[in-house]
Amino acid sequence: MDIFDFSDGREGYYGEFGGVFLPEILHATIEELLVCFRECKADPKFWQEYVSLLQNYSGRPTPVTHLENLSRQLGGAQIYVKRDDLNHTGSHKVNNVMGQGLLCQRLGKGRVIAETGAGQHGFATATMAAKFGYDCKIYMGAVDVARQRPNVFWMENLGAEVIAVTDGQKTLKDAVNACMRDWVTNMADTHYILGTACGPHPFPEMVSWFQSIIGMEAREQMLKQAGRLPDRVYACVGGGSNAMGIFQGFFDDNVELVGCEAGGHGVGSYMHSARLAYDDASVGVAQGYKTYFLQNDQGNMNETHSVAAGLDYIGINPIFSYLWEQGKVRFEAATDVEVKEALKLTMRTEGLIPALESTHAFVTAIKEAPTMGKEEIILINQSGRGDKDIFTIADALDDAKWKSFIDGKADQYRAEKN
Ligand SMILES: *Cc1c(COP(=O)(O)O)cnc(C)c1O
C-alpha cells in the first residue's frame, strides 16, 4: 500500500484529510520545502546519508527485544519490543529532527525554529542545531516551561533560545501558532522543524518518511529473530509519528495495526486526548490541516489531558484519520491509571522503563496478549525511555522518598542563598 501515491488524487490529501491551510504569505515557502523534499526523497544518496548519520550519532539500528518473562506471565502471545528508546536524546523524535536537519542544509537555511510541548522535540531539535551549527529558537507554552524545567535546562545549555509563549492556554497549540508567526516573518533564512506527522503538507508525509526507518528495521529484525512477521503491532499515538514509523514496515502484510491514544481520566471525562478511540472528536481545519480534532460545536479547541505530555494534543495525523475510516488501523485508548500499572509491571518483570507515552501501547498489548495463542506474536514500539521523565514518573507514581529528596534539595539551595 503506498499511501503517498497521489497519482489519482490531490497531492497531500488522504481521502478528505490533510491539505495545506496556510496564510498566502507562506505559500512560496511551503512550495520551496515541498520541492526540496521531493528531491531528497528521489535521491538514494540522501537516504544513505540520513541512515549513516543516525547510525553514527544515535545508535541505529535500535534492537528488538523478546520479553520472555512478561510473555510467560501473561500466558498468551509472544511479546517483542522495538527499542527506539535507545536513541540519543531518548526517543524516536531524533529520527525526524536529524532528517530535517539534513534537508535544511539542502535548503541552504541557517536558522531553525520548533514548537515543543513537554520539551522532548525541543530537546532533540536543540541537539541537532548544535551539531549542524544552526541558530535555534524553541517556542514553548509558558505553562509548559514552568512544569518541564529539566528539558528547558538542556535546550538552553545546548545553545537554543527558549521562548515562553504567553498567548491562549500557554501550551502546545499556542507554541505552534507562535512558530507559524515567526516563520512568516523570517522565512527567507528559517526552516520550521515540525515535531510530528501533523500540520500542512508536506509535513505529515515528510515526518512519516523519516520515521519509516523504525518499521523497515523492525520488519527485518522480526524475520530474523522470531522467524516470521508479528500478528499485531502496537504503537502509542500523539500526533502519530512513531506509530506511522513502525506501521509502514507492515502495511503490505497481513498484520493488524493498533494505535493507542491517551485515555486520560477515561471515556466521558473530557479529560483525555483520545481523538479516534473515544467518540468526542469531529472533523475540522486548524493549524494548517484537516483532520479529527477535539473541539466544541463552534470549532474552538477543547482542553486535552494525559499523564503523558507527549500525547496531549488536539489533532491527529491526517493519514491516520483516513486509515481509521478505511478500517486499516484500529484505535484503542489507555487511561492514566492503567498506564501507571503497566509501567510498574514492565519495570519489575523486564527491567524496561518505557516513557509514559510508550506505556500506552504496552497497556493495550498487555490487555490483549492473554487472549491470543502462545504461537502468536505481537510487537510493541517503545518510542521513548522513561528515565529521562524521572520528575514526571515520580509524580505519577506518587513516590514519597522522591518528594523528600526534592524537599531536601530545595532546603539546600535556600541555605546556600542565605
Ligand atoms: C513525542 C512523543 C510521542 C508522541 O508523538 P508521536 O508523533 O505520536 O510519536 C510518543 N512517544 C514519545 C517517547 C514522545 O517523546
mmCIF file of N, CA and C in Angstrom, residues 226-347:
data_model
loop_
_atom_site.group_PDB
_atom_site.id
_atom_site.type_symbol
_atom_site.label_atom_id
_atom_site.label_comp_id
_atom_site.label_asym_id
_atom_site.label_seq_id
_atom_site.Cartn_x
_atom_site.Cartn_y
_atom_site.Cartn_z
ATOM 1 N N ALA A 226 12.397 -13.768 15.174
ATOM 2 C CA ALA A 226 11.222 -14.576 15.502
ATOM 3 C C ALA A 226 10.916 -15.557 14.383
ATOM 4 N N GLY A 227 11.590 -15.380 13.251
ATOM 5 C CA GLY A 227 11.380 -16.287 12.129
ATOM 6 C C GLY A 227 10.155 -15.949 11.297
ATOM 7 N N ARG A 228 9.392 -14.948 11.723
ATOM 8 C CA ARG A 228 8.248 -14.512 10.918
ATOM 9 C C ARG A 228 7.773 -13.140 11.371
ATOM 10 N N LEU A 229 6.796 -12.616 10.649
ATOM 11 C CA LEU A 229 6.282 -11.293 10.998
ATOM 12 C C LEU A 229 5.339 -11.397 12.197
ATOM 13 N N PRO A 230 5.152 -10.294 12.932
ATOM 14 C CA PRO A 230 4.203 -10.309 14.044
ATOM 15 C C PRO A 230 2.766 -10.373 13.531
ATOM 16 N N ASP A 231 1.838 -10.836 14.402
ATOM 17 C CA ASP A 231 0.420 -10.807 14.052
ATOM 18 C C ASP A 231 -0.180 -9.424 14.290
ATOM 19 N N ARG A 232 0.330 -8.746 15.339
ATOM 20 C CA ARG A 232 -0.153 -7.393 15.631
ATOM 21 C C ARG A 232 1.010 -6.490 15.995
ATOM 22 N N VAL A 233 0.873 -5.201 15.647
ATOM 23 C CA VAL A 233 1.858 -4.202 16.049
ATOM 24 C C VAL A 233 1.136 -3.081 16.802
ATOM 25 N N TYR A 234 1.677 -2.704 17.954
ATOM 26 C CA TYR A 234 1.089 -1.659 18.792
ATOM 27 C C TYR A 234 2.025 -0.455 18.883
ATOM 28 N N ALA A 235 1.447 0.748 18.785
ATOM 29 C CA ALA A 235 2.244 1.959 18.998
ATOM 30 C C ALA A 235 1.347 3.029 19.601
ATOM 31 N N CYS A 236 1.930 3.887 20.450
ATOM 32 C CA CYS A 236 1.149 4.990 21.002
ATOM 33 C C CYS A 236 1.009 6.080 19.945
ATOM 34 N N VAL A 237 -0.073 6.864 20.075
ATOM 35 C CA VAL A 237 -0.341 7.901 19.061
ATOM 36 C C VAL A 237 -0.620 9.241 19.735
ATOM 37 N N GLY A 238 0.354 10.170 19.579
ATOM 38 C CA GLY A 238 0.106 11.566 19.938
ATOM 39 C C GLY A 238 -0.268 12.250 18.632
ATOM 40 N N GLY A 239 0.722 12.872 17.978
ATOM 41 C CA GLY A 239 0.482 13.350 16.621
ATOM 42 C C GLY A 239 0.452 12.188 15.635
ATOM 43 N N GLY A 240 1.209 11.128 15.947
ATOM 44 C CA GLY A 240 1.168 9.927 15.116
ATOM 45 C C GLY A 240 2.471 9.573 14.418
ATOM 46 N N SER A 241 3.610 10.175 14.833
ATOM 47 C CA SER A 241 4.823 9.934 14.038
ATOM 48 C C SER A 241 5.503 8.596 14.348
ATOM 49 N N ASN A 242 5.579 8.199 15.629
ATOM 50 C CA ASN A 242 6.258 6.914 15.882
ATOM 51 C C ASN A 242 5.398 5.758 15.385
ATOM 52 N N ALA A 243 4.059 5.915 15.495
ATOM 53 C CA ALA A 243 3.161 4.854 15.020
ATOM 54 C C ALA A 243 3.257 4.734 13.487
ATOM 55 N N MET A 244 3.216 5.856 12.773
ATOM 56 C CA MET A 244 3.387 5.792 11.318
ATOM 57 C C MET A 244 4.729 5.175 10.983
ATOM 58 N N GLY A 245 5.739 5.498 11.786
ATOM 59 C CA GLY A 245 7.076 4.970 11.547
ATOM 60 C C GLY A 245 7.107 3.458 11.573
ATOM 61 N N ILE A 246 6.578 2.861 12.623
ATOM 62 C CA ILE A 246 6.661 1.396 12.710
ATOM 63 C C ILE A 246 5.626 0.736 11.798
ATOM 64 N N PHE A 247 4.432 1.319 11.660
ATOM 65 C CA PHE A 247 3.384 0.682 10.841
ATOM 66 C C PHE A 247 3.808 0.551 9.379
ATOM 67 N N GLN A 248 4.607 1.529 8.893
ATOM 68 C CA GLN A 248 4.982 1.489 7.477
ATOM 69 C C GLN A 248 5.786 0.240 7.109
ATOM 70 N N GLY A 249 6.388 -0.417 8.118
ATOM 71 C CA GLY A 249 7.090 -1.658 7.821
ATOM 72 C C GLY A 249 6.151 -2.809 7.514
ATOM 73 N N PHE A 250 4.842 -2.636 7.812
ATOM 74 C CA PHE A 250 3.913 -3.772 7.760
ATOM 75 C C PHE A 250 2.623 -3.496 6.985
ATOM 76 N N PHE A 251 2.567 -2.379 6.271
ATOM 77 C CA PHE A 251 1.353 -2.010 5.533
ATOM 78 C C PHE A 251 0.925 -3.066 4.508
ATOM 79 N N ASP A 252 1.909 -3.707 3.888
ATOM 80 C CA ASP A 252 1.562 -4.637 2.810
ATOM 81 C C ASP A 252 1.428 -6.076 3.308
ATOM 82 N N ASP A 253 1.501 -6.260 4.625
ATOM 83 C CA ASP A 253 1.456 -7.609 5.174
ATOM 84 C C ASP A 253 0.131 -7.829 5.884
ATOM 85 N N ASN A 254 -0.124 -9.093 6.196
ATOM 86 C CA ASN A 254 -1.335 -9.428 6.921
ATOM 87 C C ASN A 254 -1.083 -9.256 8.423
ATOM 88 N N VAL A 255 -0.876 -7.996 8.830
ATOM 89 C CA VAL A 255 -0.528 -7.682 10.221
ATOM 90 C C VAL A 255 -1.542 -6.665 10.732
ATOM 91 N N GLU A 256 -2.110 -6.912 11.905
ATOM 92 C CA GLU A 256 -3.067 -5.945 12.446
ATOM 93 C C GLU A 256 -2.323 -4.788 13.120
ATOM 94 N N LEU A 257 -2.710 -3.565 12.805
ATOM 95 C CA LEU A 257 -2.032 -2.378 13.332
ATOM 96 C C LEU A 257 -2.944 -1.701 14.352
ATOM 97 N N VAL A 258 -2.388 -1.455 15.557
ATOM 98 C CA VAL A 258 -3.210 -0.910 16.640
ATOM 99 C C VAL A 258 -2.579 0.376 17.176
ATOM 100 N N GLY A 259 -3.290 1.489 17.044
ATOM 101 C CA GLY A 259 -2.842 2.775 17.575
ATOM 102 C C GLY A 259 -3.425 2.977 18.966
ATOM 103 N N CYS A 260 -2.580 3.437 19.914
ATOM 104 C CA CYS A 260 -3.021 3.558 21.301
ATOM 105 C C CYS A 260 -2.977 5.022 21.734
ATOM 106 N N GLU A 261 -4.158 5.586 21.999
ATOM 107 C CA GLU A 261 -4.260 7.002 22.346
ATOM 108 C C GLU A 261 -4.328 7.189 23.854
ATOM 109 N N ALA A 262 -4.270 8.469 24.260
ATOM 110 C CA ALA A 262 -4.286 8.801 25.680
ATOM 111 C C ALA A 262 -5.717 8.904 26.171
ATOM 112 N N GLY A 263 -6.135 7.934 26.993
ATOM 113 C CA GLY A 263 -7.488 7.939 27.546
ATOM 114 C C GLY A 263 -7.628 8.820 28.785
ATOM 115 N N GLY A 264 -6.524 9.355 29.296
ATOM 116 C CA GLY A 264 -6.581 10.281 30.440
ATOM 117 C C GLY A 264 -7.440 9.752 31.568
ATOM 118 N N HIS A 265 -8.478 10.519 31.928
ATOM 119 C CA HIS A 265 -9.364 10.096 33.019
ATOM 120 C C HIS A 265 -10.485 9.180 32.539
ATOM 121 N N GLY A 266 -10.522 8.870 31.241
ATOM 122 C CA GLY A 266 -11.471 7.868 30.743
ATOM 123 C C GLY A 266 -12.589 8.440 29.875
ATOM 124 N N VAL A 267 -13.380 7.527 29.293
ATOM 125 C CA VAL A 267 -14.495 7.904 28.407
ATOM 126 C C VAL A 267 -15.457 8.832 29.140
ATOM 127 N N GLY A 268 -15.886 9.878 28.461
ATOM 128 C CA GLY A 268 -16.905 10.756 29.034
ATOM 129 C C GLY A 268 -16.351 11.777 30.020
ATOM 130 N N SER A 269 -15.022 11.734 30.281
ATOM 131 C CA SER A 269 -14.451 12.639 31.284
ATOM 132 C C SER A 269 -14.113 14.005 30.689
ATOM 133 N N TYR A 270 -13.999 14.067 29.365
ATOM 134 C CA TYR A 270 -13.475 15.261 28.675
ATOM 135 C C TYR A 270 -12.091 15.645 29.183
ATOM 136 N N MET A 271 -11.435 14.738 29.872
ATOM 137 C CA MET A 271 -10.056 14.949 30.328
ATOM 138 C C MET A 271 -9.207 13.853 29.695
ATOM 139 N N HIS A 272 -9.077 13.917 28.373
ATOM 140 C CA HIS A 272 -8.313 12.898 27.653
ATOM 141 C C HIS A 272 -7.852 13.481 26.320
ATOM 142 N N SER A 273 -7.092 12.709 25.553
ATOM 143 C CA SER A 273 -6.657 13.142 24.223
ATOM 144 C C SER A 273 -6.927 12.041 23.205
ATOM 145 N N ALA A 274 -8.000 11.261 23.415
ATOM 146 C CA ALA A 274 -8.326 10.157 22.501
ATOM 147 C C ALA A 274 -9.260 10.680 21.409
ATOM 148 N N ARG A 275 -8.687 10.967 20.248
ATOM 149 C CA ARG A 275 -9.478 11.553 19.167
ATOM 150 C C ARG A 275 -10.284 10.506 18.436
ATOM 151 N N LEU A 276 -9.715 9.319 18.227
ATOM 152 C CA LEU A 276 -10.411 8.307 17.444
ATOM 153 C C LEU A 276 -10.984 7.182 18.306
ATOM 154 N N ALA A 277 -10.294 6.787 19.371
ATOM 155 C CA ALA A 277 -10.763 5.662 20.194
ATOM 156 C C ALA A 277 -12.043 6.032 20.955
ATOM 157 N N TYR A 278 -12.137 7.287 21.425
ATOM 158 C CA TYR A 278 -13.375 7.757 22.042
ATOM 159 C C TYR A 278 -14.122 8.545 20.967
ATOM 160 N N ASP A 279 -15.390 8.857 21.248
ATOM 161 C CA ASP A 279 -16.213 9.418 20.181
ATOM 162 C C ASP A 279 -16.363 10.933 20.283
ATOM 163 N N ASP A 280 -15.372 11.638 20.856
ATOM 164 C CA ASP A 280 -15.562 13.060 21.160
ATOM 165 C C ASP A 280 -15.029 14.021 20.096
ATOM 166 N N ALA A 281 -14.314 13.519 19.098
ATOM 167 C CA ALA A 281 -13.682 14.421 18.133
ATOM 168 C C ALA A 281 -14.542 14.573 16.883
ATOM 169 N N SER A 282 -14.305 15.665 16.149
ATOM 170 C CA SER A 282 -15.012 15.862 14.886
ATOM 171 C C SER A 282 -14.045 16.457 13.865
ATOM 172 N N VAL A 283 -14.426 16.368 12.591
ATOM 173 C CA VAL A 283 -13.535 16.810 11.520
ATOM 174 C C VAL A 283 -13.512 18.330 11.466
ATOM 175 N N GLY A 284 -12.323 18.893 11.350
ATOM 176 C CA GLY A 284 -12.200 20.347 11.261
ATOM 177 C C GLY A 284 -10.881 20.724 10.619
ATOM 178 N N VAL A 285 -10.679 22.039 10.463
ATOM 179 C CA VAL A 285 -9.425 22.557 9.924
ATOM 180 C C VAL A 285 -8.797 23.457 10.971
ATOM 181 N N ALA A 286 -7.554 23.173 11.347
ATOM 182 C CA ALA A 286 -6.809 24.033 12.273
ATOM 183 C C ALA A 286 -5.325 23.774 12.063
ATOM 184 N N GLN A 287 -4.491 24.699 12.478
ATOM 185 C CA GLN A 287 -3.044 24.545 12.445
ATOM 186 C C GLN A 287 -2.542 24.036 11.096
ATOM 187 N N GLY A 288 -3.218 24.455 10.021
ATOM 188 C CA GLY A 288 -2.708 24.208 8.674
ATOM 189 C C GLY A 288 -3.204 22.958 7.993
ATOM 190 N N TYR A 289 -4.081 22.152 8.637
ATOM 191 C CA TYR A 289 -4.501 20.889 8.016
ATOM 192 C C TYR A 289 -5.881 20.469 8.488
ATOM 193 N N LYS A 290 -6.442 19.484 7.768
ATOM 194 C CA LYS A 290 -7.781 18.986 8.075
ATOM 195 C C LYS A 290 -7.698 17.578 8.657
ATOM 196 N N THR A 291 -8.321 17.398 9.816
ATOM 197 C CA THR A 291 -8.300 16.078 10.455
ATOM 198 C C THR A 291 -9.382 16.020 11.533
ATOM 199 N N TYR A 292 -9.392 14.976 12.352
ATOM 200 C CA TYR A 292 -10.258 14.931 13.529
ATOM 201 C C TYR A 292 -9.601 15.750 14.645
ATOM 202 N N PHE A 293 -10.362 16.692 15.206
ATOM 203 C CA PHE A 293 -9.877 17.495 16.333
ATOM 204 C C PHE A 293 -10.814 17.335 17.526
ATOM 205 N N LEU A 294 -10.248 17.458 18.719
ATOM 206 C CA LEU A 294 -11.079 17.553 19.924
ATOM 207 C C LEU A 294 -11.484 19.011 20.051
ATOM 208 N N GLN A 295 -12.724 19.316 19.652
ATOM 209 C CA GLN A 295 -13.182 20.703 19.576
ATOM 210 C C GLN A 295 -14.657 20.752 19.952
ATOM 211 N N ASN A 296 -15.144 21.957 20.246
ATOM 212 C CA ASN A 296 -16.567 22.073 20.559
ATOM 213 C C ASN A 296 -17.353 22.395 19.279
ATOM 214 N N ASP A 297 -18.669 22.576 19.422
ATOM 215 C CA ASP A 297 -19.528 22.784 18.247
ATOM 216 C C ASP A 297 -19.156 24.042 17.462
ATOM 217 N N GLN A 298 -18.532 25.004 18.124
ATOM 218 C CA GLN A 298 -18.130 26.236 17.431
ATOM 219 C C GLN A 298 -16.743 26.102 16.783
ATOM 220 N N GLY A 299 -16.124 24.924 16.909
ATOM 221 C CA GLY A 299 -14.790 24.742 16.351
ATOM 222 C C GLY A 299 -13.688 25.301 17.230
ATOM 223 N N ASN A 300 -14.017 25.661 18.483
ATOM 224 C CA ASN A 300 -12.957 26.043 19.422
ATOM 225 C C ASN A 300 -12.363 24.776 20.021
ATOM 226 N N MET A 301 -11.033 24.780 20.174
ATOM 227 C CA MET A 301 -10.370 23.570 20.622
ATOM 228 C C MET A 301 -10.629 23.310 22.106
ATOM 229 N N ASN A 302 -10.915 22.057 22.440
ATOM 230 C CA ASN A 302 -11.102 21.667 23.836
ATOM 231 C C ASN A 302 -9.754 21.597 24.535
ATOM 232 N N GLU A 303 -9.805 21.645 25.864
ATOM 233 C CA GLU A 303 -8.595 21.330 26.619
ATOM 234 C C GLU A 303 -8.435 19.822 26.608
ATOM 235 N N THR A 304 -7.189 19.372 26.494
ATOM 236 C CA THR A 304 -6.933 17.938 26.487
ATOM 237 C C THR A 304 -6.091 17.585 27.712
ATOM 238 N N HIS A 305 -6.027 16.299 27.999
ATOM 239 C CA HIS A 305 -5.229 15.877 29.152
ATOM 240 C C HIS A 305 -4.645 14.487 28.937
ATOM 241 N N SER A 306 -3.420 14.298 29.401
ATOM 242 C CA SER A 306 -2.841 12.966 29.536
ATOM 243 C C SER A 306 -1.722 13.037 30.553
ATOM 244 N N VAL A 307 -1.517 11.925 31.256
ATOM 245 C CA VAL A 307 -0.369 11.828 32.152
ATOM 246 C C VAL A 307 0.924 11.906 31.335
ATOM 247 N N ALA A 308 0.829 11.573 30.040
ATOM 248 C CA ALA A 308 1.988 11.636 29.145
ATOM 249 C C ALA A 308 1.891 12.897 28.297
ATOM 250 N N ALA A 309 2.727 13.870 28.601
ATOM 251 C CA ALA A 309 2.632 15.176 27.932
ATOM 252 C C ALA A 309 2.766 15.043 26.420
ATOM 253 N N GLY A 310 3.527 14.071 25.943
ATOM 254 C CA GLY A 310 3.754 13.915 24.505
ATOM 255 C C GLY A 310 2.538 13.420 23.736
ATOM 256 N N LEU A 311 1.508 12.966 24.442
ATOM 257 C CA LEU A 311 0.289 12.503 23.761
ATOM 258 C C LEU A 311 -0.840 13.527 23.879
ATOM 259 N N ASP A 312 -0.561 14.621 24.550
ATOM 260 C CA ASP A 312 -1.588 15.586 24.940
ATOM 261 C C ASP A 312 -1.773 16.616 23.818
ATOM 262 N N TYR A 313 -2.495 16.232 22.759
ATOM 263 C CA TYR A 313 -2.633 17.113 21.587
ATOM 264 C C TYR A 313 -4.032 16.989 20.998
ATOM 265 N N ILE A 314 -4.550 18.096 20.472
ATOM 266 C CA ILE A 314 -5.942 18.169 19.970
ATOM 267 C C ILE A 314 -6.180 17.434 18.655
ATOM 268 N N GLY A 315 -5.153 17.341 17.797
ATOM 269 C CA GLY A 315 -5.351 16.788 16.458
ATOM 270 C C GLY A 315 -4.645 15.461 16.285
ATOM 271 N N ILE A 316 -4.777 14.883 15.105
ATOM 272 C CA ILE A 316 -4.113 13.605 14.813
ATOM 273 C C ILE A 316 -3.696 13.586 13.347
ATOM 274 N N ASN A 317 -2.590 12.931 13.100
ATOM 275 C CA ASN A 317 -2.077 12.681 11.757
ATOM 276 C C ASN A 317 -3.245 12.428 10.771
ATOM 277 N N PRO A 318 -3.348 13.225 9.694
ATOM 278 C CA PRO A 318 -4.469 13.068 8.756
ATOM 279 C C PRO A 318 -4.469 11.708 8.057
ATOM 280 N N ILE A 319 -3.295 11.096 7.942
ATOM 281 C CA ILE A 319 -3.203 9.766 7.317
ATOM 282 C C ILE A 319 -3.937 8.749 8.198
ATOM 283 N N PHE A 320 -3.807 8.913 9.510
ATOM 284 C CA PHE A 320 -4.495 8.006 10.425
ATOM 285 C C PHE A 320 -6.014 8.206 10.396
ATOM 286 N N SER A 321 -6.462 9.458 10.260
ATOM 287 C CA SER A 321 -7.911 9.690 10.162
ATOM 288 C C SER A 321 -8.459 8.893 8.983
ATOM 289 N N TYR A 322 -7.715 8.919 7.884
ATOM 290 C CA TYR A 322 -8.127 8.206 6.675
ATOM 291 C C TYR A 322 -8.052 6.682 6.870
ATOM 292 N N LEU A 323 -6.931 6.191 7.372
ATOM 293 C CA LEU A 323 -6.763 4.732 7.538
ATOM 294 C C LEU A 323 -7.753 4.170 8.554
ATOM 295 N N TRP A 324 -8.112 4.970 9.541
ATOM 296 C CA TRP A 324 -9.093 4.544 10.551
ATOM 297 C C TRP A 324 -10.474 4.415 9.900
ATOM 298 N N GLU A 325 -10.845 5.417 9.102
ATOM 299 C CA GLU A 325 -12.147 5.345 8.425
ATOM 300 C C GLU A 325 -12.196 4.164 7.448
ATOM 301 N N GLN A 326 -11.031 3.814 6.879
ATOM 302 C CA GLN A 326 -10.951 2.677 5.955
ATOM 303 C C GLN A 326 -10.881 1.325 6.683
ATOM 304 N N GLY A 327 -10.803 1.366 8.000
ATOM 305 C CA GLY A 327 -10.689 0.126 8.779
ATOM 306 C C GLY A 327 -9.307 -0.514 8.705
ATOM 307 N N LYS A 328 -8.283 0.248 8.339
ATOM 308 C CA LYS A 328 -6.939 -0.335 8.187
ATOM 309 C C LYS A 328 -6.102 -0.247 9.459
ATOM 310 N N VAL A 329 -6.455 0.676 10.361
ATOM 311 C CA VAL A 329 -5.770 0.764 11.653
ATOM 312 C C VAL A 329 -6.847 0.824 12.738
ATOM 313 N N ARG A 330 -6.678 0.003 13.771
ATOM 314 C CA ARG A 330 -7.616 0.015 14.901
ATOM 315 C C ARG A 330 -7.092 0.984 15.952
ATOM 316 N N PHE A 331 -7.993 1.716 16.629
ATOM 317 C CA PHE A 331 -7.555 2.632 17.686
ATOM 318 C C PHE A 331 -8.167 2.254 19.027
ATOM 319 N N GLU A 332 -7.316 2.239 20.051
ATOM 320 C CA GLU A 332 -7.737 1.970 21.424
ATOM 321 C C GLU A 332 -7.175 3.092 22.296
ATOM 322 N N ALA A 333 -7.664 3.178 23.534
ATOM 323 C CA ALA A 333 -7.125 4.184 24.459
ATOM 324 C C ALA A 333 -6.738 3.529 25.770
ATOM 325 N N ALA A 334 -5.724 4.101 26.429
ATOM 326 C CA ALA A 334 -5.300 3.642 27.758
ATOM 327 C C ALA A 334 -5.449 4.809 28.719
ATOM 328 N N THR A 335 -5.989 4.545 29.900
ATOM 329 C CA THR A 335 -6.176 5.628 30.879
ATOM 330 C C THR A 335 -4.892 5.852 31.688
ATOM 331 N N ASP A 336 -4.831 7.006 32.343
ATOM 332 C CA ASP A 336 -3.672 7.333 33.190
ATOM 333 C C ASP A 336 -3.417 6.235 34.224
ATOM 334 N N VAL A 337 -4.494 5.744 34.835
ATOM 335 C CA VAL A 337 -4.357 4.727 35.883
ATOM 336 C C VAL A 337 -3.768 3.441 35.307
ATOM 337 N N GLU A 338 -4.276 3.033 34.136
ATOM 338 C CA GLU A 338 -3.761 1.814 33.501
ATOM 339 C C GLU A 338 -2.280 1.961 33.138
ATOM 340 N N VAL A 339 -1.903 3.173 32.724
ATOM 341 C CA VAL A 339 -0.514 3.425 32.320
ATOM 342 C C VAL A 339 0.428 3.239 33.505
ATOM 343 N N LYS A 340 0.034 3.768 34.664
ATOM 344 C CA LYS A 340 0.897 3.641 35.845
ATOM 345 C C LYS A 340 1.076 2.164 36.228
ATOM 346 N N GLU A 341 -0.006 1.387 36.136
ATOM 347 C CA GLU A 341 0.083 -0.036 36.478
ATOM 348 C C GLU A 341 0.986 -0.787 35.491
ATOM 349 N N ALA A 342 0.814 -0.508 34.200
ATOM 350 C CA ALA A 342 1.609 -1.211 33.178
ATOM 351 C C ALA A 342 3.091 -0.862 33.304
ATOM 352 N N LEU A 343 3.375 0.396 33.653
ATOM 353 C CA LEU A 343 4.765 0.815 33.816
ATOM 354 C C LEU A 343 5.430 0.030 34.951
ATOM 355 N N LYS A 344 4.717 -0.114 36.071
ATOM 356 C CA LYS A 344 5.274 -0.884 37.198
ATOM 357 C C LYS A 344 5.543 -2.328 36.760
ATOM 358 N N LEU A 345 4.607 -2.904 36.002
ATOM 359 C CA LEU A 345 4.745 -4.295 35.562
ATOM 360 C C LEU A 345 5.956 -4.472 34.634
ATOM 361 N N THR A 346 6.136 -3.582 33.675
ATOM 362 C CA THR A 346 7.269 -3.754 32.743
ATOM 363 C C THR A 346 8.598 -3.510 33.446
ATOM 364 N N MET A 347 8.603 -2.587 34.421
ATOM 365 C CA MET A 347 9.841 -2.370 35.172
ATOM 366 C C MET A 347 10.213 -3.631 35.946
#
